[in-house]
Amino acid sequence: MDTLSVELHAQIFEYACVDDGSTARALSLVSHYFHEVVKPYLYQSLVVCGPAQLAALEARLAPLPPHLRRIRHLFLSDIPLSARPKPTPPDPALAASYDAARELLQRVLLRAAPTLETLAVHAGVPYTSTQLLAGVLATPLPRVRALA
């Protein structure tokens, strides 16, 4: 590893970090050197499932400079990985949380917009799916070339 340049390591990491983000996170734990080289690719490819993960992502992205929050591929779902939604009648008391989730989604998409190339959206919760899709469609995404 000592014989390769930083630029070559960076290019290798860029190609390696196209999964759900786990490869970049694992590489960042290998050494201080790897941590620094992989930083621009930590958020290159992400899977975000549910409001809790969306909130955690926004909290991590907010303080970062734009060159370290380069998101190229993003999968969004309103269903948390840990749960399958059960059909329940809409609760008016939850309307505020739906609005908060929409605003959170808007902030994440605006941070991702300058570099986002592919966006996949899974809207599976009947009471939040329209909010999710409306948030996606209301956000200008100039570089998106694939939307699913």
Short mmCIF file of N, CA and C in Angstrom, two decimals:
data_model
loop_
_atom_site.label_atom_id
_atom_site.label_comp_id
_atom_site.label_asym_id
_atom_site.label_seq_id
_atom_site.Cartn_x
_atom_site.Cartn_y
_atom_site.Cartn_z
N MET A 1 0.81 -1.19 0.00
CA MET A 1 0.00 0.00 0.00
C MET A 1 0.86 1.26 0.00
N ASP A 2 2.08 1.16 0.51
CA ASP A 2 2.95 2.32 0.57
C ASP A 2 3.44 2.77 -0.80
N THR A 3 3.35 1.89 -1.78
CA THR A 3 3.89 2.25 -3.10
C THR A 3 2.87 2.97 -3.98
N LEU A 4 1.61 2.98 -3.59
CA LEU A 4 0.59 3.66 -4.39
C LEU A 4 0.41 5.10 -3.94
N SER A 5 0.12 5.97 -4.87
CA SER A 5 -0.08 7.38 -4.54
C SER A 5 -1.45 7.59 -3.90
N VAL A 6 -1.61 8.73 -3.25
CA VAL A 6 -2.89 9.10 -2.64
C VAL A 6 -3.97 9.16 -3.71
N GLU A 7 -3.64 9.71 -4.87
CA GLU A 7 -4.61 9.84 -5.95
C GLU A 7 -5.11 8.48 -6.43
N LEU A 8 -4.21 7.51 -6.50
CA LEU A 8 -4.61 6.17 -6.93
C LEU A 8 -5.48 5.50 -5.87
N HIS A 9 -5.11 5.65 -4.60
CA HIS A 9 -5.96 5.14 -3.52
C HIS A 9 -7.35 5.78 -3.59
N ALA A 10 -7.38 7.08 -3.81
CA ALA A 10 -8.66 7.78 -3.87
C ALA A 10 -9.52 7.24 -5.01
N GLN A 11 -8.91 7.00 -6.16
CA GLN A 11 -9.68 6.47 -7.29
C GLN A 11 -10.20 5.06 -6.99
N ILE A 12 -9.37 4.24 -6.37
CA ILE A 12 -9.81 2.88 -5.99
C ILE A 12 -10.98 2.96 -5.01
N PHE A 13 -10.87 3.84 -4.02
CA PHE A 13 -11.93 3.98 -3.03
C PHE A 13 -13.22 4.49 -3.66
N GLU A 14 -13.08 5.39 -4.62
CA GLU A 14 -14.28 5.91 -5.29
C GLU A 14 -15.05 4.79 -5.98
N TYR A 15 -14.34 3.89 -6.64
CA TYR A 15 -15.00 2.77 -7.32
C TYR A 15 -15.49 1.71 -6.33
N ALA A 16 -14.81 1.57 -5.22
CA ALA A 16 -15.20 0.55 -4.23
C ALA A 16 -16.42 0.96 -3.42
N CYS A 17 -16.64 2.25 -3.28
CA CYS A 17 -17.68 2.75 -2.37
C CYS A 17 -18.99 3.05 -3.10
N VAL A 18 -19.52 2.06 -3.80
CA VAL A 18 -20.78 2.25 -4.51
C VAL A 18 -21.89 1.35 -3.96
N ASP A 19 -21.72 0.86 -2.75
CA ASP A 19 -22.77 0.05 -2.12
C ASP A 19 -23.65 0.96 -1.26
N ASP A 20 -24.12 0.48 -0.16
CA ASP A 20 -25.01 1.26 0.70
C ASP A 20 -24.26 2.19 1.65
N GLY A 21 -22.96 2.31 1.48
CA GLY A 21 -22.15 3.16 2.35
C GLY A 21 -21.30 2.36 3.32
N SER A 22 -21.55 1.06 3.41
CA SER A 22 -20.82 0.25 4.39
C SER A 22 -19.35 0.07 4.03
N THR A 23 -19.01 0.00 2.76
CA THR A 23 -17.60 -0.14 2.37
C THR A 23 -16.80 1.10 2.77
N ALA A 24 -17.34 2.27 2.51
CA ALA A 24 -16.65 3.51 2.89
C ALA A 24 -16.46 3.59 4.40
N ARG A 25 -17.51 3.22 5.14
CA ARG A 25 -17.39 3.26 6.61
C ARG A 25 -16.34 2.27 7.09
N ALA A 26 -16.30 1.08 6.50
CA ALA A 26 -15.31 0.08 6.89
C ALA A 26 -13.89 0.54 6.55
N LEU A 27 -13.71 1.10 5.36
CA LEU A 27 -12.39 1.59 4.97
C LEU A 27 -11.92 2.71 5.89
N SER A 28 -12.83 3.55 6.33
CA SER A 28 -12.44 4.67 7.19
C SER A 28 -11.93 4.20 8.55
N LEU A 29 -12.21 2.96 8.91
CA LEU A 29 -11.76 2.41 10.19
C LEU A 29 -10.41 1.71 10.10
N VAL A 30 -9.89 1.50 8.89
CA VAL A 30 -8.66 0.74 8.71
C VAL A 30 -7.45 1.45 9.31
N SER A 31 -7.30 2.73 8.99
CA SER A 31 -6.15 3.50 9.49
C SER A 31 -6.47 4.99 9.36
N HIS A 32 -5.64 5.81 9.97
CA HIS A 32 -5.83 7.26 9.85
C HIS A 32 -5.68 7.70 8.39
N TYR A 33 -4.73 7.09 7.71
CA TYR A 33 -4.51 7.42 6.30
C TYR A 33 -5.74 7.09 5.46
N PHE A 34 -6.26 5.86 5.60
CA PHE A 34 -7.46 5.46 4.86
C PHE A 34 -8.63 6.35 5.22
N HIS A 35 -8.76 6.69 6.48
CA HIS A 35 -9.86 7.55 6.93
C HIS A 35 -9.85 8.88 6.17
N GLU A 36 -8.68 9.47 6.03
CA GLU A 36 -8.57 10.75 5.32
C GLU A 36 -8.83 10.61 3.82
N VAL A 37 -8.33 9.53 3.23
CA VAL A 37 -8.49 9.34 1.79
C VAL A 37 -9.95 9.03 1.43
N VAL A 38 -10.65 8.29 2.28
CA VAL A 38 -12.02 7.87 1.97
C VAL A 38 -13.06 8.94 2.33
N LYS A 39 -12.68 9.98 3.04
CA LYS A 39 -13.64 11.01 3.48
C LYS A 39 -14.55 11.53 2.36
N PRO A 40 -14.03 11.88 1.19
CA PRO A 40 -14.92 12.41 0.14
C PRO A 40 -15.92 11.38 -0.40
N TYR A 41 -15.74 10.10 -0.06
CA TYR A 41 -16.59 9.04 -0.60
C TYR A 41 -17.51 8.42 0.45
N LEU A 42 -17.46 8.93 1.68
CA LEU A 42 -18.27 8.36 2.76
C LEU A 42 -19.77 8.42 2.45
N TYR A 43 -20.20 9.45 1.77
CA TYR A 43 -21.63 9.63 1.50
C TYR A 43 -21.95 9.48 0.01
N GLN A 44 -21.03 8.91 -0.74
CA GLN A 44 -21.20 8.79 -2.18
C GLN A 44 -22.42 7.95 -2.56
N SER A 45 -22.66 6.87 -1.84
CA SER A 45 -23.76 5.96 -2.15
C SER A 45 -24.44 5.59 -0.84
N LEU A 46 -25.73 5.95 -0.72
CA LEU A 46 -26.42 5.80 0.57
C LEU A 46 -27.77 5.13 0.43
N VAL A 47 -28.12 4.38 1.47
CA VAL A 47 -29.45 3.82 1.64
C VAL A 47 -30.01 4.41 2.92
N VAL A 48 -31.15 5.08 2.81
CA VAL A 48 -31.78 5.73 3.97
C VAL A 48 -33.20 5.19 4.10
N CYS A 49 -33.46 4.50 5.21
CA CYS A 49 -34.77 3.87 5.43
C CYS A 49 -35.41 4.41 6.69
N GLY A 50 -36.47 5.15 6.52
CA GLY A 50 -37.24 5.64 7.65
C GLY A 50 -36.79 7.00 8.16
N PRO A 51 -37.66 7.63 8.93
CA PRO A 51 -37.39 8.98 9.44
C PRO A 51 -36.18 9.07 10.37
N ALA A 52 -35.92 8.03 11.15
CA ALA A 52 -34.78 8.08 12.08
C ALA A 52 -33.46 8.14 11.31
N GLN A 53 -33.32 7.32 10.27
CA GLN A 53 -32.09 7.36 9.47
C GLN A 53 -31.98 8.67 8.71
N LEU A 54 -33.10 9.19 8.25
CA LEU A 54 -33.08 10.47 7.54
C LEU A 54 -32.61 11.59 8.47
N ALA A 55 -33.10 11.59 9.70
CA ALA A 55 -32.69 12.59 10.69
C ALA A 55 -31.21 12.45 11.02
N ALA A 56 -30.73 11.22 11.16
CA ALA A 56 -29.32 10.99 11.46
C ALA A 56 -28.44 11.47 10.30
N LEU A 57 -28.87 11.21 9.07
CA LEU A 57 -28.10 11.66 7.91
C LEU A 57 -28.04 13.18 7.86
N GLU A 58 -29.16 13.84 8.07
CA GLU A 58 -29.18 15.31 8.05
C GLU A 58 -28.26 15.87 9.12
N ALA A 59 -28.25 15.27 10.30
CA ALA A 59 -27.38 15.73 11.38
C ALA A 59 -25.91 15.58 11.01
N ARG A 60 -25.58 14.53 10.27
CA ARG A 60 -24.18 14.33 9.85
C ARG A 60 -23.79 15.24 8.69
N LEU A 61 -24.72 15.50 7.78
CA LEU A 61 -24.40 16.31 6.61
C LEU A 61 -24.31 17.80 6.93
N ALA A 62 -25.14 18.27 7.85
CA ALA A 62 -25.25 19.70 8.12
C ALA A 62 -23.90 20.39 8.37
N PRO A 63 -23.03 19.85 9.22
CA PRO A 63 -21.78 20.57 9.50
C PRO A 63 -20.68 20.37 8.45
N LEU A 64 -20.89 19.48 7.49
CA LEU A 64 -19.83 19.16 6.53
C LEU A 64 -19.74 20.19 5.41
N PRO A 65 -18.51 20.47 4.96
CA PRO A 65 -18.37 21.32 3.77
C PRO A 65 -18.85 20.53 2.54
N PRO A 66 -19.26 21.22 1.49
CA PRO A 66 -19.82 20.54 0.31
C PRO A 66 -18.93 19.45 -0.29
N HIS A 67 -17.62 19.62 -0.28
CA HIS A 67 -16.77 18.61 -0.91
C HIS A 67 -16.72 17.30 -0.12
N LEU A 68 -17.17 17.31 1.13
CA LEU A 68 -17.19 16.08 1.93
C LEU A 68 -18.59 15.48 2.03
N ARG A 69 -19.58 16.10 1.44
CA ARG A 69 -20.94 15.53 1.46
C ARG A 69 -21.43 15.27 0.04
N ARG A 70 -20.54 14.78 -0.75
CA ARG A 70 -20.85 14.47 -2.15
C ARG A 70 -21.66 13.18 -2.23
N ILE A 71 -22.95 13.30 -2.47
CA ILE A 71 -23.84 12.15 -2.58
C ILE A 71 -24.14 11.95 -4.06
N ARG A 72 -23.76 10.80 -4.60
CA ARG A 72 -24.01 10.52 -6.01
C ARG A 72 -25.19 9.59 -6.21
N HIS A 73 -25.37 8.63 -5.30
CA HIS A 73 -26.43 7.64 -5.43
C HIS A 73 -27.19 7.56 -4.11
N LEU A 74 -28.52 7.67 -4.19
CA LEU A 74 -29.32 7.71 -2.96
C LEU A 74 -30.57 6.87 -3.13
N PHE A 75 -30.79 5.98 -2.17
CA PHE A 75 -32.02 5.21 -2.08
C PHE A 75 -32.77 5.69 -0.85
N LEU A 76 -34.00 6.14 -1.02
CA LEU A 76 -34.83 6.63 0.08
C LEU A 76 -36.05 5.75 0.24
N SER A 77 -36.35 5.41 1.49
CA SER A 77 -37.57 4.67 1.79
C SER A 77 -38.21 5.27 3.03
N ASP A 78 -39.53 5.29 3.05
CA ASP A 78 -40.21 5.78 4.25
C ASP A 78 -40.48 4.64 5.23
N ILE A 79 -40.04 3.44 4.91
CA ILE A 79 -40.20 2.29 5.80
C ILE A 79 -38.88 2.02 6.51
N PRO A 80 -38.85 2.08 7.84
CA PRO A 80 -37.62 1.74 8.57
C PRO A 80 -37.25 0.28 8.32
N LEU A 81 -35.96 -0.02 8.31
CA LEU A 81 -35.51 -1.40 8.11
C LEU A 81 -36.03 -2.33 9.19
N SER A 82 -36.20 -1.81 10.39
CA SER A 82 -36.55 -2.65 11.53
C SER A 82 -38.04 -2.97 11.62
N ALA A 83 -38.85 -2.40 10.76
CA ALA A 83 -40.29 -2.59 10.93
C ALA A 83 -41.00 -2.67 9.60
N ARG A 84 -42.08 -3.37 9.62
CA ARG A 84 -43.01 -3.36 8.49
C ARG A 84 -44.22 -2.58 8.96
N PRO A 85 -44.63 -1.59 8.21
CA PRO A 85 -45.77 -0.79 8.66
C PRO A 85 -47.05 -1.61 8.69
N LYS A 86 -47.83 -1.38 9.72
CA LYS A 86 -49.14 -2.03 9.83
C LYS A 86 -50.19 -1.01 9.41
N PRO A 87 -51.17 -1.44 8.65
CA PRO A 87 -52.21 -0.49 8.24
C PRO A 87 -52.95 0.05 9.46
N THR A 88 -52.92 1.34 9.61
CA THR A 88 -53.64 2.00 10.69
C THR A 88 -54.32 3.22 10.11
N PRO A 89 -55.41 3.64 10.72
CA PRO A 89 -56.06 4.85 10.22
C PRO A 89 -55.18 6.07 10.44
N PRO A 90 -55.27 7.08 9.58
CA PRO A 90 -54.45 8.27 9.76
C PRO A 90 -54.74 8.95 11.10
N ASP A 91 -53.71 9.37 11.74
CA ASP A 91 -53.83 10.03 13.05
C ASP A 91 -53.53 11.51 12.86
N PRO A 92 -54.51 12.39 13.07
CA PRO A 92 -54.27 13.83 12.89
C PRO A 92 -53.16 14.34 13.80
N ALA A 93 -52.94 13.68 14.93
CA ALA A 93 -51.88 14.11 15.84
C ALA A 93 -50.50 13.90 15.23
N LEU A 94 -50.41 13.00 14.25
CA LEU A 94 -49.11 12.75 13.61
C LEU A 94 -48.83 13.69 12.45
N ALA A 95 -49.75 14.55 12.11
CA ALA A 95 -49.58 15.46 10.98
C ALA A 95 -48.32 16.30 11.14
N ALA A 96 -48.04 16.75 12.34
CA ALA A 96 -46.83 17.56 12.57
C ALA A 96 -45.57 16.75 12.29
N SER A 97 -45.57 15.46 12.67
CA SER A 97 -44.37 14.65 12.40
C SER A 97 -44.22 14.39 10.91
N TYR A 98 -45.34 14.27 10.18
CA TYR A 98 -45.25 14.11 8.73
C TYR A 98 -44.65 15.36 8.10
N ASP A 99 -45.08 16.53 8.56
CA ASP A 99 -44.54 17.79 8.04
C ASP A 99 -43.06 17.91 8.36
N ALA A 100 -42.67 17.52 9.57
CA ALA A 100 -41.26 17.58 9.96
C ALA A 100 -40.43 16.64 9.09
N ALA A 101 -40.95 15.45 8.81
CA ALA A 101 -40.23 14.50 7.96
C ALA A 101 -40.08 15.06 6.54
N ARG A 102 -41.12 15.72 6.03
CA ARG A 102 -41.04 16.31 4.69
C ARG A 102 -39.97 17.40 4.63
N GLU A 103 -39.92 18.24 5.66
CA GLU A 103 -38.91 19.30 5.71
C GLU A 103 -37.51 18.72 5.82
N LEU A 104 -37.37 17.66 6.59
CA LEU A 104 -36.08 16.98 6.73
C LEU A 104 -35.64 16.40 5.39
N LEU A 105 -36.56 15.76 4.71
CA LEU A 105 -36.28 15.21 3.38
C LEU A 105 -35.83 16.32 2.44
N GLN A 106 -36.52 17.44 2.48
CA GLN A 106 -36.18 18.58 1.62
C GLN A 106 -34.75 19.05 1.88
N ARG A 107 -34.36 19.15 3.15
CA ARG A 107 -33.00 19.60 3.49
C ARG A 107 -31.95 18.61 2.99
N VAL A 108 -32.20 17.32 3.18
CA VAL A 108 -31.24 16.31 2.72
C VAL A 108 -31.13 16.37 1.20
N LEU A 109 -32.25 16.45 0.50
CA LEU A 109 -32.20 16.50 -0.97
C LEU A 109 -31.51 17.76 -1.47
N LEU A 110 -31.73 18.89 -0.82
CA LEU A 110 -31.05 20.12 -1.22
C LEU A 110 -29.54 20.02 -1.02
N ARG A 111 -29.12 19.34 0.04
CA ARG A 111 -27.68 19.14 0.25
C ARG A 111 -27.10 18.17 -0.79
N ALA A 112 -27.89 17.21 -1.20
CA ALA A 112 -27.42 16.21 -2.16
C ALA A 112 -27.53 16.68 -3.61
N ALA A 113 -28.42 17.62 -3.89
CA ALA A 113 -28.76 18.01 -5.26
C ALA A 113 -27.57 18.34 -6.16
N PRO A 114 -26.56 19.07 -5.70
CA PRO A 114 -25.48 19.44 -6.62
C PRO A 114 -24.69 18.25 -7.19
N THR A 115 -24.70 17.11 -6.50
CA THR A 115 -23.90 15.98 -6.96
C THR A 115 -24.72 14.72 -7.22
N LEU A 116 -26.00 14.73 -6.90
CA LEU A 116 -26.84 13.54 -6.99
C LEU A 116 -27.07 13.14 -8.44
N GLU A 117 -26.74 11.88 -8.77
CA GLU A 117 -26.89 11.36 -10.12
C GLU A 117 -28.03 10.35 -10.24
N THR A 118 -28.18 9.50 -9.22
CA THR A 118 -29.26 8.52 -9.25
C THR A 118 -30.04 8.59 -7.95
N LEU A 119 -31.35 8.51 -8.09
CA LEU A 119 -32.23 8.57 -6.93
C LEU A 119 -33.30 7.50 -7.08
N ALA A 120 -33.39 6.63 -6.08
CA ALA A 120 -34.44 5.61 -6.04
C ALA A 120 -35.28 5.88 -4.80
N VAL A 121 -36.59 5.86 -4.98
CA VAL A 121 -37.51 6.18 -3.89
C VAL A 121 -38.48 5.02 -3.72
N HIS A 122 -38.60 4.54 -2.49
CA HIS A 122 -39.59 3.53 -2.15
C HIS A 122 -40.57 4.16 -1.18
N ALA A 123 -41.77 4.42 -1.67
CA ALA A 123 -42.80 5.04 -0.84
C ALA A 123 -43.83 3.97 -0.49
N GLY A 124 -43.68 3.37 0.68
CA GLY A 124 -44.52 2.23 1.04
C GLY A 124 -45.50 2.46 2.16
N VAL A 125 -45.39 3.56 2.87
CA VAL A 125 -46.32 3.85 3.97
C VAL A 125 -47.42 4.75 3.41
N PRO A 126 -48.66 4.29 3.42
CA PRO A 126 -49.74 5.06 2.77
C PRO A 126 -49.87 6.50 3.24
N TYR A 127 -49.58 6.76 4.49
CA TYR A 127 -49.82 8.11 5.03
C TYR A 127 -48.63 9.04 4.87
N THR A 128 -47.48 8.50 4.48
CA THR A 128 -46.32 9.36 4.27
C THR A 128 -45.82 9.31 2.83
N SER A 129 -46.32 8.37 2.04
CA SER A 129 -45.79 8.21 0.69
C SER A 129 -46.01 9.44 -0.18
N THR A 130 -47.16 10.08 -0.06
CA THR A 130 -47.39 11.28 -0.87
C THR A 130 -46.47 12.42 -0.44
N GLN A 131 -46.20 12.51 0.86
CA GLN A 131 -45.27 13.53 1.37
C GLN A 131 -43.87 13.27 0.80
N LEU A 132 -43.46 12.00 0.80
CA LEU A 132 -42.14 11.65 0.30
C LEU A 132 -42.02 12.00 -1.18
N LEU A 133 -42.98 11.57 -1.97
CA LEU A 133 -42.94 11.85 -3.41
C LEU A 133 -43.05 13.34 -3.70
N ALA A 134 -43.89 14.05 -2.96
CA ALA A 134 -44.01 15.49 -3.16
C ALA A 134 -42.70 16.20 -2.85
N GLY A 135 -42.03 15.76 -1.79
CA GLY A 135 -40.73 16.35 -1.43
C GLY A 135 -39.69 16.13 -2.51
N VAL A 136 -39.68 14.93 -3.08
CA VAL A 136 -38.72 14.62 -4.15
C VAL A 136 -39.02 15.47 -5.39
N LEU A 137 -40.28 15.52 -5.78
CA LEU A 137 -40.65 16.24 -7.00
C LEU A 137 -40.53 17.75 -6.86
N ALA A 138 -40.59 18.26 -5.64
CA ALA A 138 -40.49 19.71 -5.42
C ALA A 138 -39.05 20.21 -5.34
N THR A 139 -38.11 19.30 -5.32
CA THR A 139 -36.70 19.67 -5.17
C THR A 139 -36.01 19.67 -6.52
N PRO A 140 -35.36 20.77 -6.89
CA PRO A 140 -34.60 20.77 -8.15
C PRO A 140 -33.38 19.86 -8.02
N LEU A 141 -33.27 18.92 -8.93
CA LEU A 141 -32.15 17.97 -8.92
C LEU A 141 -31.48 18.02 -10.29
N PRO A 142 -30.59 18.98 -10.51
CA PRO A 142 -30.06 19.24 -11.85
C PRO A 142 -29.20 18.13 -12.45
N ARG A 143 -28.55 17.31 -11.63
CA ARG A 143 -27.65 16.30 -12.18
C ARG A 143 -28.25 14.90 -12.22
N VAL A 144 -29.47 14.73 -11.72
CA VAL A 144 -30.08 13.40 -11.69
C VAL A 144 -30.30 12.92 -13.11
N ARG A 145 -29.77 11.73 -13.39
CA ARG A 145 -29.93 11.13 -14.71
C ARG A 145 -30.76 9.85 -14.65
N ALA A 146 -31.00 9.35 -13.42
CA ALA A 146 -31.84 8.17 -13.24
C ALA A 146 -32.69 8.35 -12.00
N LEU A 147 -34.00 8.21 -12.18
CA LEU A 147 -34.95 8.36 -11.08
C LEU A 147 -35.87 7.15 -11.10
N ALA A 148 -35.92 6.45 -9.98
CA ALA A 148 -36.77 5.25 -9.91
C ALA A 148 -37.63 5.31 -8.68
#
